[in-house]
Amino acid sequence: MARLGRSTWAFGERQVGVVATSTVAGTLEAQGPLSDAFDLRLDDDRAGQDTWERAEQAMFRRAAEIACEKAATHPSDLDLVIGADLNAQLTSFYMGLRPLARPMLGVYSACASICEALAVAGLAVATGFADVVLVGTSSHTSTAERQFRYPTEYGVQRPPTAQRTVTGAGTAILARGRGKWQITHATIGEIADFGVRSPWEMGAAMAPAACDTLRQHLADTGRSLGDYDLVVTGDLGRVGLDILRHLLVEQGVASAPVAEERVQDCGAMIYDENQPEVFSGGSGAACSTLVTFGHLFREMERGHIHRLLVCATGALLSQVSAQQGDTIPSISHAIAFERGD
Amino acid sequence: MARLGRSTWAFGERQVGVVATSTVAGTLEAQGPLSDAFDLRLDDDRAGQDTWERAEQAMFRRAAEIACEKAATHPSDLDLVIGADLNAQLTSFYMGLRPLARPMLGVYSACASICEALAVAGLAVATGFADVVLVGTSSHTSTAERQFRYPTEYGVQRPPTAQRTVTGAGTAILARGRGKWQITHATIGEIADFGVRSPWEMGAAMAPAACDTLRQHLADTGRSLGDYDLVVTGDLGRVGLDILRHLLVEQGVASAPVAEERVQDCGAMIYDENQPEVFSGGSGAACSTLVTFGHLFREMERGHIHRLLVCATGALLSQVSAQQGDTIPSISHAIAFERGD
């Protein structure tokens, strides 16, 4: 249990376990290729609520309930709840999970938030400051579009580099020394900014941040790409993933075939490219959460993946910063998972 | 070094030191009663920038530079930067402190954020996962009003319970085992919601959260109010402070004279009530930061305060939640400081 190199926390073997995860998927996500990996598949993105924001809160709350059920954990046993969403001032997290009535820490690094939450939770669990922690994120296409770009109702035409914000929520329950999966390392990212200004080009904005964090993680841990069965980024989409692979080859991190085989992206996995209006793929704080806690953890359980690195990626823009012509600073945090048994 | 009770982290004696602090104050704050406690007093809330948002980012950046100068620390020596602001998607923190080029963790609990940042930083420092951490928050009346209520330019008339968002930024550098001040405990808050819906009534919304966290802190640590020379809340303002004192007496935490003498509020301290448009007092993520890192730490240095508890208070509303008629969930996190020498 120690800090490694510039920015990696090593939690040690079997210290930080993941006992249970939960995933609630929106309608388009439920119709996608990973459909059967999700615990709950909605057929209405309103989730029976009267506003999109309350729908997102309800999904987050339902995800937390499912995780508690699967872990046979009563909310009162949670020492801490850590999470995020994309709404201004984290209202989905705070309002959605308010009924848990437990100590809460809101974090924010846009769509990298799930890895930030897992890092802080891992630190608390590894050091014995918390025994059981619930972490999670949510996003919703209809709340996020009006936060960051234009309300969906405007019908603004999007370029092919655009991504669709994933609708859904996912949570995980971490516990000290037990669980089917474990978190071994967290690498805290730094800002990368290559001057991209368009909120429709988030893959291009975030790819350099993912590249930096992956390189830093490998340098800090002394590992190579080959030590992981799979490295996934959060939500670069098909366009951003292509840029990342080029960067990795250019910087000597991987050969082209290795980058092609070992490096994937949750945003490129969650939809079939023939689904309507998914453009370059998925994005949003729930994107890497749904794919990791749903699909990839199942792949680990099935023995198809032993060691997994998730580099969630966040574009740190706001509607105001975009309107004021600012560039999009981006960040990526990485979490290394292994089977826990 | 251990967890105490339900939600308090005890960092041990002289583990988490505060080496230096910095405060940058806006014009109205610089004209207030605590003026000479601030490192930099602005005479222009635009800080030479072309937008209010960039002005806030510039203040945050300047505050970080001052703290590094005072601590004789180069930004490259910072293991971690943790902070927050009130703008949607934390743009002041991420864009303002981007030039530091260090690993960053954004946190958010509205105006309780400085205590959340100190808690997470304290955890990392106490456990040796970081040696030197910069924490900070900023807020700006002209960016916050249009985030949460109406743009200042509308000239909306405010009720006397309204508070003025503090313009400024403050940071602190934490280091393991050294510093003039130390952090001994952090208590992580839970949501309190008494059904207040008006964004002009934040003191009333947040007072129950401050009361809960203070009670929990005392229960977890086995301390009484008398063990602190001063307990300050973040930004309840005069109206909210009065409500809090009533709650403390009602719940048997303190007698009326003790509550009157020992419990104060940063929002009630930062302005003179005769200053223009301050109404019930200050609020904002920089409110408790400026008062604590400027005024109160100086009082500790002068020997007037030995033990200080800061219960920063956050109102977890957004413009959307207010417009949709939601109540205002509130939270308070507490940090216990002592002299370090």
Coordinates of C-alpha atoms in Angstrom, one line a residue, chain A:
Chain A
M1 CA 0.0 0.0 0.0
A2 CA 1.9 3.0 -1.2
R3 CA 2.2 5.8 -3.7
L4 CA 4.0 4.8 -6.8
G5 CA 5.9 7.4 -9.0
R6 CA 4.2 10.6 -9.9
S7 CA 0.5 9.9 -9.5
T8 CA -0.4 6.3 -8.9
W9 CA -1.9 4.8 -5.7
A10 CA -1.2 1.1 -5.1
F11 CA -3.8 -0.3 -2.8
G12 CA -2.1 -3.7 -2.4
E13 CA -3.4 -7.2 -3.0
R14 CA -7.0 -8.0 -2.0
Q15 CA -7.4 -4.8 0.1
V16 CA -10.1 -3.0 -1.9
G17 CA -12.8 -5.4 -3.1
V18 CA -15.8 -4.8 -5.3
V19 CA -18.6 -6.8 -3.7
A20 CA -21.4 -6.0 -6.1
T21 CA -22.3 -3.7 -9.0
S22 CA -25.5 -2.5 -10.5
T23 CA -26.5 -1.0 -13.8
V24 CA -29.7 0.7 -15.0
A25 CA -29.8 1.3 -18.7
G26 CA -31.9 3.7 -20.7
T27 CA -33.9 2.6 -23.7
L28 CA -31.3 3.0 -26.5
E29 CA -28.6 1.4 -24.3
A30 CA -31.0 -1.4 -23.5
Q31 CA -31.4 -2.0 -27.2
G32 CA -27.7 -2.0 -27.8
P33 CA -25.2 -4.9 -28.1
L34 CA -24.5 -5.0 -24.3
S35 CA -28.2 -5.2 -23.4
D36 CA -28.1 -8.4 -21.5
A37 CA -25.2 -7.2 -19.3
F38 CA -27.5 -4.7 -17.5
D39 CA -29.5 -5.3 -14.4
L40 CA -32.4 -3.1 -15.3
R41 CA -33.4 -2.1 -18.9
L42 CA -35.8 0.8 -19.1
D43 CA -38.4 1.1 -21.8
D44 CA -39.0 4.8 -21.0
D45 CA -36.3 7.3 -20.4
R46 CA -38.7 9.3 -18.2
A47 CA -38.6 6.4 -15.8
G48 CA -42.2 7.4 -14.7
Q49 CA -41.1 10.9 -13.6
D50 CA -42.3 14.3 -14.7
T51 CA -38.9 15.8 -15.6
W52 CA -35.8 14.4 -17.2
E53 CA -33.8 15.5 -14.2
R54 CA -36.0 13.5 -11.8
A55 CA -35.8 10.6 -14.2
E56 CA -32.0 10.6 -13.9
Q57 CA -32.3 10.9 -10.1
A58 CA -34.7 7.9 -10.0
M59 CA -32.3 5.8 -12.1
F60 CA -29.4 6.6 -9.8
R61 CA -31.5 5.8 -6.7
R62 CA -32.7 2.5 -8.3
A63 CA -29.1 1.6 -9.2
A64 CA -28.0 2.1 -5.6
E65 CA -30.9 0.0 -4.3
I66 CA -30.0 -2.9 -6.7
A67 CA -26.3 -2.8 -5.6
C68 CA -27.4 -2.9 -1.9
E69 CA -29.7 -5.8 -2.6
K70 CA -27.0 -7.8 -4.5
A71 CA -24.4 -7.1 -1.8
A72 CA -27.0 -7.9 0.9
T73 CA -26.0 -4.6 2.4
H74 CA -28.4 -2.3 4.1
P75 CA -27.9 1.4 3.3
S76 CA -27.2 2.0 7.0
D77 CA -24.1 -0.2 6.6
L78 CA -22.5 2.2 4.1
D79 CA -19.8 4.2 5.7
L80 CA -19.6 6.6 2.7
V81 CA -21.3 7.4 -0.6
I82 CA -19.2 8.9 -3.3
G83 CA -20.5 9.9 -6.8
A84 CA -21.1 12.3 -9.5
D85 CA -23.2 13.2 -12.5
L86 CA -23.1 15.8 -15.3
N87 CA -25.8 18.1 -14.1
A88 CA -24.8 21.5 -12.9
Q89 CA -24.1 21.2 -9.2
L90 CA -24.4 17.4 -9.0
T91 CA -28.1 17.3 -8.4
S92 CA -28.7 13.8 -9.7
F93 CA -26.1 12.4 -7.2
Y94 CA -27.2 14.5 -4.2
M95 CA -31.0 14.4 -4.8
G96 CA -31.1 10.9 -6.2
L97 CA -29.1 9.3 -3.3
R98 CA -30.4 11.6 -0.6
P99 CA -32.7 8.7 0.7
L100 CA -29.7 6.6 1.6
A101 CA -29.1 9.1 4.5
R102 CA -25.4 8.4 4.7
P103 CA -22.2 10.6 4.6
M104 CA -21.7 11.8 1.0
L105 CA -18.8 13.1 -1.0
G106 CA -19.6 14.6 -4.4
V107 CA -16.7 14.5 -6.9
Y108 CA -16.5 15.9 -10.5
S109 CA -14.3 15.3 -13.4
A110 CA -17.0 15.1 -16.1
C111 CA -17.1 11.6 -17.6
A112 CA -13.9 10.6 -15.8
S113 CA -15.9 10.9 -12.5
I114 CA -16.5 7.2 -11.9
C115 CA -12.7 6.6 -11.8
E116 CA -12.2 9.6 -9.5
A117 CA -14.9 8.3 -7.2
L118 CA -13.3 4.8 -7.2
A119 CA -9.9 6.3 -6.5
V120 CA -11.1 8.3 -3.5
A121 CA -13.2 5.3 -2.3
G122 CA -10.3 3.0 -2.8
L123 CA -8.1 5.3 -0.7
A124 CA -10.6 5.4 2.2
V125 CA -11.1 1.6 2.1
A126 CA -7.5 0.6 1.7
T127 CA -6.4 2.7 4.6
G128 CA -9.3 1.5 6.9
F129 CA -11.0 4.9 7.1
A130 CA -14.1 3.3 5.6
D131 CA -15.2 -0.4 5.4
V132 CA -18.0 -0.2 3.0
V133 CA -18.5 2.5 0.3
L134 CA -21.0 2.9 -2.4
V135 CA -19.8 4.7 -5.5
G136 CA -21.6 5.6 -8.7
T137 CA -22.4 7.9 -11.5
S138 CA -25.4 8.7 -13.7
S139 CA -26.0 10.6 -17.0
H140 CA -29.1 11.2 -19.2
T141 CA -29.1 12.4 -22.8
S142 CA -32.0 14.8 -22.2
T143 CA -30.5 16.5 -19.1
A144 CA -27.0 16.6 -20.5
E145 CA -27.7 18.0 -23.9
R146 CA -29.3 21.0 -22.5
Q147 CA -26.5 21.4 -19.9
F148 CA -23.7 21.3 -22.4
R149 CA -25.1 22.1 -25.9
Y150 CA -28.8 22.6 -27.0
P151 CA -32.0 21.0 -25.6
T152 CA -32.8 17.9 -27.6
E153 CA -36.2 19.5 -28.5
Y154 CA -34.4 22.1 -30.7
G155 CA -33.5 19.3 -33.2
V156 CA -30.0 20.7 -33.8
Q157 CA -28.2 18.8 -36.6
R158 CA -25.0 17.1 -35.3
P159 CA -21.8 16.3 -37.1
P160 CA -20.6 12.7 -37.4
T161 CA -18.0 13.3 -34.6
A162 CA -20.7 14.0 -32.1
Q163 CA -21.5 11.5 -29.4
R164 CA -24.6 10.5 -27.6
T165 CA -24.8 11.0 -23.9
V166 CA -25.6 7.6 -22.3
T167 CA -28.8 7.4 -20.3
G168 CA -28.4 5.3 -17.2
A169 CA -26.8 4.9 -13.9
G170 CA -24.4 2.4 -12.3
T171 CA -23.0 1.9 -8.8
A172 CA -20.6 -0.4 -7.0
I173 CA -20.1 -1.4 -3.4
L174 CA -16.5 -1.5 -2.3
A175 CA -15.5 -3.4 0.9
R176 CA -12.3 -4.0 2.6
G177 CA -10.7 -7.3 1.8
R178 CA -13.6 -9.0 0.1
G179 CA -15.4 -9.1 -3.2
K180 CA -15.4 -10.9 -6.5
W181 CA -13.2 -8.2 -8.1
Q182 CA -10.6 -6.0 -6.6
I183 CA -9.1 -2.6 -7.3
T184 CA -5.3 -2.7 -7.2
H185 CA -4.3 0.8 -8.5
A186 CA -5.6 4.3 -9.2
T187 CA -3.8 6.8 -11.3
I188 CA -4.9 10.4 -10.9
G189 CA -4.9 12.4 -14.1
E190 CA -3.7 15.8 -15.2
I191 CA -5.2 18.2 -17.6
A192 CA -4.4 17.9 -21.3
D193 CA -5.6 20.6 -23.6
F194 CA -4.8 20.5 -27.3
G195 CA -7.0 23.5 -28.1
V196 CA -10.2 21.8 -29.3
R197 CA -13.1 24.2 -28.9
S198 CA -16.1 22.4 -30.4
P199 CA -18.4 20.5 -28.0
W200 CA -19.1 18.1 -30.9
E201 CA -15.4 17.0 -30.9
M202 CA -15.0 15.5 -27.5
G203 CA -13.2 12.4 -28.6
A204 CA -10.5 14.6 -30.1
A205 CA -10.4 16.8 -27.0
M206 CA -10.1 13.8 -24.6
A207 CA -7.8 11.4 -26.5
P208 CA -4.5 13.2 -25.4
A209 CA -5.6 13.0 -21.7
A210 CA -6.3 9.3 -22.0
C211 CA -2.9 8.8 -23.7
D212 CA -1.1 10.8 -20.9
T213 CA -2.8 8.9 -18.1
L214 CA -2.2 5.5 -19.6
R215 CA 1.5 6.3 -20.1
Q216 CA 1.8 7.7 -16.6
H217 CA 0.1 4.6 -15.2
L218 CA 2.5 2.3 -17.0
A219 CA 5.5 4.4 -16.0
D220 CA 4.5 4.5 -12.3
T221 CA 3.7 0.8 -12.0
G222 CA 6.5 -0.5 -14.3
R223 CA 3.9 -2.3 -16.3
S224 CA 3.4 -2.5 -20.0
L225 CA 0.3 -2.6 -22.1
G226 CA 0.8 -6.4 -22.3
D227 CA 0.2 -6.8 -18.6
Y228 CA -3.4 -5.9 -19.1
D229 CA -5.8 -8.2 -21.0
L230 CA -7.8 -5.1 -21.9
V231 CA -7.4 -1.3 -21.5
V232 CA -10.6 0.6 -22.0
T233 CA -11.1 4.4 -22.2
G234 CA -14.3 6.0 -21.1
D235 CA -16.0 7.7 -23.9
L236 CA -13.7 8.7 -26.7
G237 CA -16.1 7.2 -29.3
R238 CA -14.9 5.7 -32.5
V239 CA -13.2 9.0 -33.7
G240 CA -11.4 9.6 -30.4
L241 CA -10.3 5.9 -30.1
D242 CA -8.7 6.1 -33.5
I243 CA -6.8 9.2 -32.4
L244 CA -5.7 7.6 -29.2
R245 CA -4.4 4.5 -31.0
H246 CA -2.4 6.8 -33.3
L247 CA -1.0 8.7 -30.3
L248 CA 0.0 5.4 -28.5
V249 CA 1.9 4.2 -31.6
E250 CA 3.5 7.6 -32.2
Q251 CA 4.7 7.8 -28.6
G252 CA 6.0 4.2 -28.7
V253 CA 3.6 2.9 -26.1
A254 CA 2.3 0.2 -28.4
S255 CA 2.6 -1.2 -31.9
A256 CA -0.3 -0.7 -34.2
P257 CA -1.6 -4.3 -33.9
V258 CA -1.3 -4.3 -30.0
A259 CA -3.1 -0.9 -29.8
E260 CA -5.8 -2.3 -32.1
E261 CA -6.2 -5.5 -30.0
R262 CA -5.8 -4.3 -26.4
V263 CA -7.1 -0.8 -26.4
Q264 CA -10.9 -0.4 -26.7
D265 CA -13.4 2.3 -25.7
C266 CA -16.6 2.0 -23.7
G267 CA -18.2 4.7 -25.9
A268 CA -17.5 2.7 -29.0
M269 CA -18.8 -0.5 -27.3
I270 CA -22.2 0.6 -25.8
Y271 CA -24.1 1.2 -29.1
D272 CA -24.2 -0.6 -32.4
E273 CA -23.1 2.0 -35.0
N274 CA -26.3 1.3 -36.9
Q275 CA -28.5 2.5 -33.9
P276 CA -30.1 5.8 -34.6
E277 CA -28.2 9.0 -33.8
V278 CA -25.3 7.5 -31.9
F279 CA -22.8 9.0 -34.4
S280 CA -19.3 8.4 -33.1
G281 CA -20.5 6.5 -30.0
G282 CA -21.6 7.0 -26.4
S283 CA -20.4 9.5 -23.9
G284 CA -21.5 10.7 -20.5
A285 CA -20.6 9.9 -16.9
A286 CA -22.6 6.6 -17.0
C287 CA -20.9 5.4 -20.2
S288 CA -17.8 3.8 -18.7
T289 CA -19.8 2.9 -15.6
L290 CA -22.4 0.8 -17.5
V291 CA -19.9 -0.9 -19.7
T292 CA -17.4 -1.6 -16.9
F293 CA -19.8 -2.7 -14.1
G294 CA -22.1 -4.5 -16.6
H295 CA -20.2 -6.0 -19.5
L296 CA -16.5 -6.0 -18.5
F297 CA -17.0 -7.3 -14.9
R298 CA -19.0 -10.2 -16.4
E299 CA -16.2 -10.9 -18.8
M300 CA -13.8 -11.0 -15.8
E301 CA -16.2 -13.4 -14.0
R302 CA -16.2 -15.6 -17.1
G303 CA -12.5 -15.7 -17.1
H304 CA -12.1 -13.8 -20.4
I305 CA -10.3 -10.9 -18.7
H306 CA -8.0 -11.3 -15.7
R307 CA -6.6 -7.8 -15.5
L308 CA -8.4 -4.7 -16.7
L309 CA -7.5 -1.0 -16.8
V310 CA -10.3 1.5 -17.1
C311 CA -9.2 5.0 -18.1
A312 CA -12.4 7.1 -17.9
T313 CA -12.1 10.3 -19.8
G314 CA -13.6 13.7 -19.0
A315 CA -14.1 16.8 -21.1
L316 CA -14.1 19.7 -18.7
L317 CA -16.3 22.1 -20.6
S318 CA -19.4 23.9 -19.6
Q319 CA -22.1 25.6 -21.6
V320 CA -20.7 29.0 -20.5
S321 CA -17.1 28.1 -21.3
A322 CA -18.1 26.8 -24.8
Q323 CA -20.1 30.0 -25.5
Q324 CA -17.2 32.1 -24.3
G325 CA -15.0 30.3 -26.8
D326 CA -12.8 28.5 -24.3
T327 CA -10.9 25.4 -25.3
I328 CA -11.9 22.1 -23.7
P329 CA -9.5 20.9 -21.0
S330 CA -9.7 17.2 -20.6
I331 CA -8.7 14.7 -17.9
S332 CA -8.5 11.0 -17.5
H333 CA -8.2 8.9 -14.3
A334 CA -7.3 5.2 -14.4
I335 CA -8.4 2.3 -12.2
A336 CA -6.8 -1.1 -12.4
F337 CA -9.1 -4.1 -11.6
E338 CA -8.3 -7.7 -11.1
R339 CA -10.3 -10.7 -10.2
G340 CA -10.6 -10.9 -6.4
D341 CA -10.8 -14.6 -5.9

